[in-house]
Amino acid sequence: MVEDCERVQTSWFRAQAEVLGGQSWEDGALTWTDSPEGLNLMFPSELNTAAVRRGVQQALDRGRSSLGVWLNARVDASALRECGFDRGWTIRWMTAPLAAVAVGEGDQDGRIELQTDTLDYDGEYSEYRDRLKLAREEPQVAWYAAAYTQPATSVRWFAGRAWSYYDGGPHGIAGVFDMEVWPRFRRRGLGTGLLRTVCSAAREAGASQVMLNATDEGSLLYRTCGFTPIGEGITWWLHLR
């Protein structure tokens, strides 16, 4: 099941690269993605120093300030250490059946909206609006939800967001990504509303399971919504500037 999570995460990064003007490519058995998530090497089954150095050169050529590697915990990371990478945060995989997470008909939280465009981002965050192009692709494989402090008929504040993604791959597994409620609006049920809304959209598209990578803070919410931990991975980072 961890391998399924890795496949969905990789597919999500590749989709962002392809739709949003980035690039993904193969270097032998290695899969690289250059997208708004940054330049990343996605779950290699093995590593060698020469291949890692080629990726570092790509990052330099593209003017990237950092380079990430998402790694299964069983893979030898000595080539990354040799190239100057630092171990980053732990990937905590959790999964749940969508039937347990998705909302029933008529139970939607009025403060949560599925959107294909938005005016919520401005200033230093204005480029994030471009990512909603993913939600306008046909056939649709990505869904964006925004959380607000009140339903649409009231004066309200933008309070958080979440994505789900389902590419129709094996085992019917969708992913939840980039889910966050801004700190001042937490403890109001908005995280639960976001999670259930994007999971419902993926279920309607045919997915039966959902995976995510949980932070320590988010894991309690996910457990409450029916998720269980299934394994861990590791991120590695090289800062170039």
mmCIF file of C-alpha atoms in Angstrom:
data_model
loop_
_atom_site.group_PDB
_atom_site.id
_atom_site.type_symbol
_atom_site.label_atom_id
_atom_site.label_comp_id
_atom_site.label_asym_id
_atom_site.label_seq_id
_atom_site.Cartn_x
_atom_site.Cartn_y
_atom_site.Cartn_z
ATOM 1 C CA MET A 1 0.000 0.000 0.000
ATOM 2 C CA VAL A 2 2.905 2.384 0.637
ATOM 3 C CA GLU A 3 3.949 1.852 -2.987
ATOM 4 C CA ASP A 4 0.447 2.924 -4.062
ATOM 5 C CA CYS A 5 0.800 6.120 -2.026
ATOM 6 C CA GLU A 6 4.138 6.812 -3.667
ATOM 7 C CA ARG A 7 2.641 6.301 -7.120
ATOM 8 C CA VAL A 8 -0.236 8.715 -6.440
ATOM 9 C CA GLN A 9 2.107 11.359 -4.999
ATOM 10 C CA THR A 10 4.345 11.073 -8.050
ATOM 11 C CA SER A 11 1.377 11.289 -10.405
ATOM 12 C CA TRP A 12 0.169 14.440 -8.625
ATOM 13 C CA PHE A 13 3.537 16.133 -9.011
ATOM 14 C CA ARG A 14 3.737 15.117 -12.661
ATOM 15 C CA ALA A 15 0.233 16.428 -13.353
ATOM 16 C CA GLN A 16 1.161 19.808 -11.892
ATOM 17 C CA ALA A 17 4.309 19.932 -13.998
ATOM 18 C CA GLU A 18 2.517 19.061 -17.216
ATOM 19 C CA VAL A 19 -0.506 21.347 -16.746
ATOM 20 C CA LEU A 20 1.212 24.341 -15.160
ATOM 21 C CA GLY A 21 4.116 24.828 -17.529
ATOM 22 C CA GLY A 22 6.755 22.703 -15.828
ATOM 23 C CA GLN A 23 8.312 19.459 -16.925
ATOM 24 C CA SER A 24 8.772 15.852 -15.846
ATOM 25 C CA TRP A 25 11.338 13.430 -17.220
ATOM 26 C CA GLU A 26 12.975 10.057 -16.739
ATOM 27 C CA ASP A 27 16.684 9.509 -16.205
ATOM 28 C CA GLY A 28 17.004 5.749 -16.383
ATOM 29 C CA ALA A 29 14.900 4.488 -13.473
ATOM 30 C CA LEU A 30 14.615 7.956 -11.906
ATOM 31 C CA THR A 31 11.539 10.191 -12.217
ATOM 32 C CA TRP A 32 12.065 13.944 -11.883
ATOM 33 C CA THR A 33 9.364 16.607 -11.725
ATOM 34 C CA ASP A 34 9.782 20.371 -12.030
ATOM 35 C CA SER A 35 6.525 22.027 -10.991
ATOM 36 C CA PRO A 36 5.197 24.641 -8.547
ATOM 37 C CA GLU A 37 6.141 22.095 -5.863
ATOM 38 C CA GLY A 38 9.785 22.630 -6.868
ATOM 39 C CA LEU A 39 12.247 20.277 -8.531
ATOM 40 C CA ASN A 40 11.892 16.802 -7.010
ATOM 41 C CA LEU A 41 13.128 13.263 -7.474
ATOM 42 C CA MET A 42 10.224 10.959 -6.793
ATOM 43 C CA PHE A 43 10.711 7.677 -4.920
ATOM 44 C CA PRO A 44 13.680 6.085 -6.692
ATOM 45 C CA SER A 45 14.103 2.366 -6.055
ATOM 46 C CA GLU A 46 17.861 2.878 -5.873
ATOM 47 C CA LEU A 47 20.328 5.746 -6.087
ATOM 48 C CA ASN A 48 23.810 6.351 -7.400
ATOM 49 C CA THR A 49 25.958 9.429 -7.040
ATOM 50 C CA ALA A 50 26.278 10.144 -10.765
ATOM 51 C CA ALA A 51 22.505 10.213 -11.268
ATOM 52 C CA VAL A 52 21.993 12.454 -8.249
ATOM 53 C CA ARG A 53 24.639 14.867 -9.512
ATOM 54 C CA ARG A 54 22.886 15.065 -12.879
ATOM 55 C CA GLY A 55 19.750 16.122 -11.035
ATOM 56 C CA VAL A 56 21.681 18.749 -9.081
ATOM 57 C CA GLN A 57 23.004 20.144 -12.365
ATOM 58 C CA GLN A 58 19.463 20.287 -13.740
ATOM 59 C CA ALA A 59 18.398 22.279 -10.695
ATOM 60 C CA LEU A 60 21.299 24.692 -11.187
ATOM 61 C CA ASP A 61 20.579 25.046 -14.913
ATOM 62 C CA ARG A 62 16.932 25.830 -14.147
ATOM 63 C CA GLY A 63 17.820 28.394 -11.507
ATOM 64 C CA ARG A 64 16.249 26.446 -8.681
ATOM 65 C CA SER A 65 17.189 27.325 -5.107
ATOM 66 C CA SER A 66 16.632 23.837 -3.748
ATOM 67 C CA LEU A 67 16.174 20.228 -4.791
ATOM 68 C CA GLY A 68 14.013 17.648 -3.024
ATOM 69 C CA VAL A 69 14.058 13.862 -2.945
ATOM 70 C CA TRP A 70 11.077 11.800 -1.785
ATOM 71 C CA LEU A 71 12.375 8.445 -0.622
ATOM 72 C CA ASN A 72 11.084 5.104 0.569
ATOM 73 C CA ALA A 73 12.661 4.422 3.961
ATOM 74 C CA ARG A 74 14.150 1.153 2.686
ATOM 75 C CA VAL A 75 16.259 2.831 -0.026
ATOM 76 C CA ASP A 76 19.942 3.507 0.693
ATOM 77 C CA ALA A 77 20.426 7.281 0.938
ATOM 78 C CA SER A 78 24.237 7.323 1.008
ATOM 79 C CA ALA A 79 24.420 8.909 -2.487
ATOM 80 C CA LEU A 80 22.333 11.821 -1.209
ATOM 81 C CA ARG A 81 24.612 12.367 1.762
ATOM 82 C CA GLU A 82 27.616 12.268 -0.549
ATOM 83 C CA CYS A 83 26.080 15.018 -2.683
ATOM 84 C CA GLY A 84 25.385 17.264 0.304
ATOM 85 C CA PHE A 85 21.669 16.601 0.907
ATOM 86 C CA ASP A 86 20.219 16.971 4.409
ATOM 87 C CA ARG A 87 17.566 14.684 5.788
ATOM 88 C CA GLY A 88 14.217 16.470 5.980
ATOM 89 C CA TRP A 89 10.825 15.681 7.426
ATOM 90 C CA THR A 90 9.242 12.262 7.729
ATOM 91 C CA ILE A 91 6.540 11.241 5.241
ATOM 92 C CA ARG A 92 3.667 9.740 7.244
ATOM 93 C CA TRP A 93 1.323 7.829 4.957
ATOM 94 C CA MET A 94 -2.315 7.395 5.990
ATOM 95 C CA THR A 95 -5.210 5.851 4.082
ATOM 96 C CA ALA A 96 -8.961 5.425 4.445
ATOM 97 C CA PRO A 97 -11.891 3.983 2.487
ATOM 98 C CA LEU A 98 -13.666 6.865 0.791
ATOM 99 C CA ALA A 99 -17.036 5.548 1.920
ATOM 100 C CA ALA A 100 -15.988 6.404 5.481
ATOM 101 C CA VAL A 101 -14.730 9.913 4.680
ATOM 102 C CA ALA A 102 -16.972 11.361 1.969
ATOM 103 C CA VAL A 103 -20.059 13.327 2.967
ATOM 104 C CA GLY A 104 -23.533 12.026 2.303
ATOM 105 C CA GLU A 105 -26.016 13.814 0.089
ATOM 106 C CA GLY A 106 -27.417 16.818 1.926
ATOM 107 C CA ASP A 107 -24.664 16.820 4.558
ATOM 108 C CA GLN A 108 -22.326 19.292 2.871
ATOM 109 C CA ASP A 109 -20.826 22.078 4.966
ATOM 110 C CA GLY A 110 -22.048 25.369 3.500
ATOM 111 C CA ARG A 111 -18.741 27.031 4.366
ATOM 112 C CA ILE A 112 -16.829 24.783 1.938
ATOM 113 C CA GLU A 113 -16.959 25.319 -1.840
ATOM 114 C CA LEU A 114 -15.544 23.341 -4.739
ATOM 115 C CA GLN A 115 -14.092 25.865 -7.194
ATOM 116 C CA THR A 116 -12.397 25.982 -10.588
ATOM 117 C CA ASP A 117 -11.250 29.594 -10.239
ATOM 118 C CA THR A 118 -10.891 32.070 -7.398
ATOM 119 C CA LEU A 119 -10.079 35.650 -6.474
ATOM 120 C CA ASP A 120 -8.920 34.671 -2.984
ATOM 121 C CA TYR A 121 -5.205 34.992 -3.745
ATOM 122 C CA ASP A 122 -3.478 38.314 -4.197
ATOM 123 C CA GLY A 123 -0.197 40.019 -3.480
ATOM 124 C CA GLU A 124 2.625 37.586 -2.848
ATOM 125 C CA TYR A 125 0.169 34.684 -3.138
ATOM 126 C CA SER A 126 -1.383 35.691 -6.468
ATOM 127 C CA GLU A 127 0.442 32.993 -8.445
ATOM 128 C CA TYR A 128 -1.411 30.306 -6.526
ATOM 129 C CA ARG A 129 -4.528 31.153 -8.513
ATOM 130 C CA ASP A 130 -2.807 29.705 -11.597
ATOM 131 C CA ARG A 131 -2.872 26.262 -9.983
ATOM 132 C CA LEU A 132 -6.648 26.128 -10.311
ATOM 133 C CA LYS A 133 -6.083 25.409 -13.988
ATOM 134 C CA LEU A 134 -5.687 21.834 -12.744
ATOM 135 C CA ALA A 135 -9.323 21.842 -11.644
ATOM 136 C CA ARG A 136 -10.447 22.941 -15.128
ATOM 137 C CA GLU A 137 -8.781 20.093 -17.026
ATOM 138 C CA GLU A 138 -11.053 17.683 -18.896
ATOM 139 C CA PRO A 139 -11.567 14.941 -17.988
ATOM 140 C CA GLN A 140 -11.329 16.289 -14.475
ATOM 141 C CA VAL A 141 -8.780 14.584 -12.236
ATOM 142 C CA ALA A 142 -8.192 17.310 -9.608
ATOM 143 C CA TRP A 143 -10.607 19.131 -7.309
ATOM 144 C CA TYR A 144 -9.975 22.287 -5.298
ATOM 145 C CA ALA A 145 -12.034 23.310 -2.275
ATOM 146 C CA ALA A 146 -11.935 26.590 -0.367
ATOM 147 C CA ALA A 147 -13.073 27.088 3.215
ATOM 148 C CA TYR A 148 -14.734 30.259 4.497
ATOM 149 C CA THR A 149 -15.816 31.433 7.908
ATOM 150 C CA GLN A 150 -19.429 31.711 6.768
ATOM 151 C CA PRO A 151 -21.590 30.469 3.862
ATOM 152 C CA ALA A 152 -21.749 32.546 0.685
ATOM 153 C CA THR A 153 -24.718 34.649 1.797
ATOM 154 C CA SER A 154 -22.757 36.208 4.674
ATOM 155 C CA VAL A 155 -19.745 38.466 5.154
ATOM 156 C CA ARG A 156 -16.884 36.006 5.441
ATOM 157 C CA TRP A 157 -13.140 35.373 5.382
ATOM 158 C CA PHE A 158 -11.140 32.950 3.266
ATOM 159 C CA ALA A 159 -9.976 30.385 5.831
ATOM 160 C CA GLY A 160 -8.279 27.431 4.109
ATOM 161 C CA ARG A 161 -8.012 25.096 1.140
ATOM 162 C CA ALA A 162 -7.512 21.499 0.045
ATOM 163 C CA TRP A 163 -7.057 19.460 -3.144
ATOM 164 C CA SER A 164 -7.919 15.922 -4.124
ATOM 165 C CA TYR A 165 -6.550 14.094 -7.146
ATOM 166 C CA TYR A 166 -7.547 10.854 -8.853
ATOM 167 C CA ASP A 167 -5.955 9.702 -12.088
ATOM 168 C CA GLY A 168 -7.922 6.466 -12.418
ATOM 169 C CA GLY A 169 -4.874 4.372 -11.573
ATOM 170 C CA PRO A 170 -4.802 0.874 -10.082
ATOM 171 C CA HIS A 171 -6.666 0.047 -6.853
ATOM 172 C CA GLY A 172 -8.872 3.156 -7.094
ATOM 173 C CA ILE A 173 -6.673 5.308 -4.853
ATOM 174 C CA ALA A 174 -7.100 9.083 -4.778
ATOM 175 C CA GLY A 175 -4.877 11.543 -2.935
ATOM 176 C CA VAL A 176 -5.500 14.575 -0.729
ATOM 177 C CA PHE A 177 -2.887 17.330 -1.006
ATOM 178 C CA ASP A 178 -2.017 20.841 0.187
ATOM 179 C CA MET A 179 -4.719 20.861 2.829
ATOM 180 C CA GLU A 180 -4.479 23.695 5.330
ATOM 181 C CA VAL A 181 -6.696 25.849 7.515
ATOM 182 C CA TRP A 182 -5.106 29.164 8.416
ATOM 183 C CA PRO A 183 -4.170 29.197 12.130
ATOM 184 C CA ARG A 184 -6.652 31.867 13.253
ATOM 185 C CA PHE A 185 -9.574 29.842 11.830
ATOM 186 C CA ARG A 186 -8.761 26.420 13.261
ATOM 187 C CA ARG A 187 -10.938 24.470 15.738
ATOM 188 C CA ARG A 188 -14.114 25.353 13.819
ATOM 189 C CA GLY A 189 -14.625 22.150 11.830
ATOM 190 C CA LEU A 190 -13.292 23.629 8.614
ATOM 191 C CA GLY A 191 -10.553 21.016 8.235
ATOM 192 C CA THR A 192 -13.106 18.230 8.468
ATOM 193 C CA GLY A 193 -15.319 20.034 5.958
ATOM 194 C CA LEU A 194 -12.468 20.474 3.481
ATOM 195 C CA LEU A 195 -11.373 16.854 3.798
ATOM 196 C CA ARG A 196 -14.851 15.433 3.333
ATOM 197 C CA THR A 197 -15.638 17.720 0.400
ATOM 198 C CA VAL A 198 -12.567 16.918 -1.703
ATOM 199 C CA CYS A 199 -12.871 13.223 -0.830
ATOM 200 C CA SER A 200 -16.496 13.242 -1.993
ATOM 201 C CA ALA A 201 -15.455 14.708 -5.348
ATOM 202 C CA ALA A 202 -12.858 11.970 -5.857
ATOM 203 C CA ARG A 203 -15.342 9.281 -4.873
ATOM 204 C CA GLU A 204 -17.862 10.559 -7.407
ATOM 205 C CA ALA A 205 -15.117 10.230 -10.043
ATOM 206 C CA GLY A 206 -14.718 6.527 -9.203
ATOM 207 C CA ALA A 207 -12.077 6.340 -6.478
ATOM 208 C CA SER A 208 -12.643 3.960 -3.585
ATOM 209 C CA GLN A 209 -9.630 4.671 -1.339
ATOM 210 C CA VAL A 210 -7.812 7.845 -0.362
ATOM 211 C CA MET A 211 -4.241 8.482 0.772
ATOM 212 C CA LEU A 212 -2.419 11.457 2.214
ATOM 213 C CA ASN A 213 0.839 12.463 3.850
ATOM 214 C CA ALA A 214 0.049 13.649 7.370
ATOM 215 C CA THR A 215 1.812 16.181 9.529
ATOM 216 C CA ASP A 216 1.946 15.587 13.263
ATOM 217 C CA GLU A 217 -0.699 18.245 13.774
ATOM 218 C CA GLY A 218 -2.986 16.927 11.034
ATOM 219 C CA SER A 219 -2.819 13.245 11.963
ATOM 220 C CA LEU A 220 -5.321 13.625 14.814
ATOM 221 C CA LEU A 221 -7.926 15.097 12.456
ATOM 222 C CA TYR A 222 -7.310 12.369 9.897
ATOM 223 C CA ARG A 223 -7.639 9.598 12.482
ATOM 224 C CA THR A 224 -10.939 11.105 13.601
ATOM 225 C CA CYS A 225 -12.133 10.977 9.982
ATOM 226 C CA GLY A 226 -11.270 7.283 9.561
ATOM 227 C CA PHE A 227 -7.652 7.320 8.359
ATOM 228 C CA THR A 228 -5.077 4.830 9.600
ATOM 229 C CA PRO A 229 -1.266 5.061 9.322
ATOM 230 C CA ILE A 230 0.352 2.504 7.005
ATOM 231 C CA GLY A 231 4.026 3.461 6.798
ATOM 232 C CA GLU A 232 6.639 6.162 6.532
ATOM 233 C CA GLY A 233 9.151 7.621 4.111
ATOM 234 C CA ILE A 234 11.785 10.343 4.228
ATOM 235 C CA THR A 235 12.438 13.598 2.401
ATOM 236 C CA TRP A 236 15.930 14.873 1.604
ATOM 237 C CA TRP A 237 16.817 18.443 0.611
ATOM 238 C CA LEU A 238 19.706 20.225 -1.032
ATOM 239 C CA HIS A 239 19.720 24.029 -0.726
ATOM 240 C CA LEU A 240 21.599 25.589 -3.620
ATOM 241 C CA ARG A 241 21.486 29.267 -2.606
#
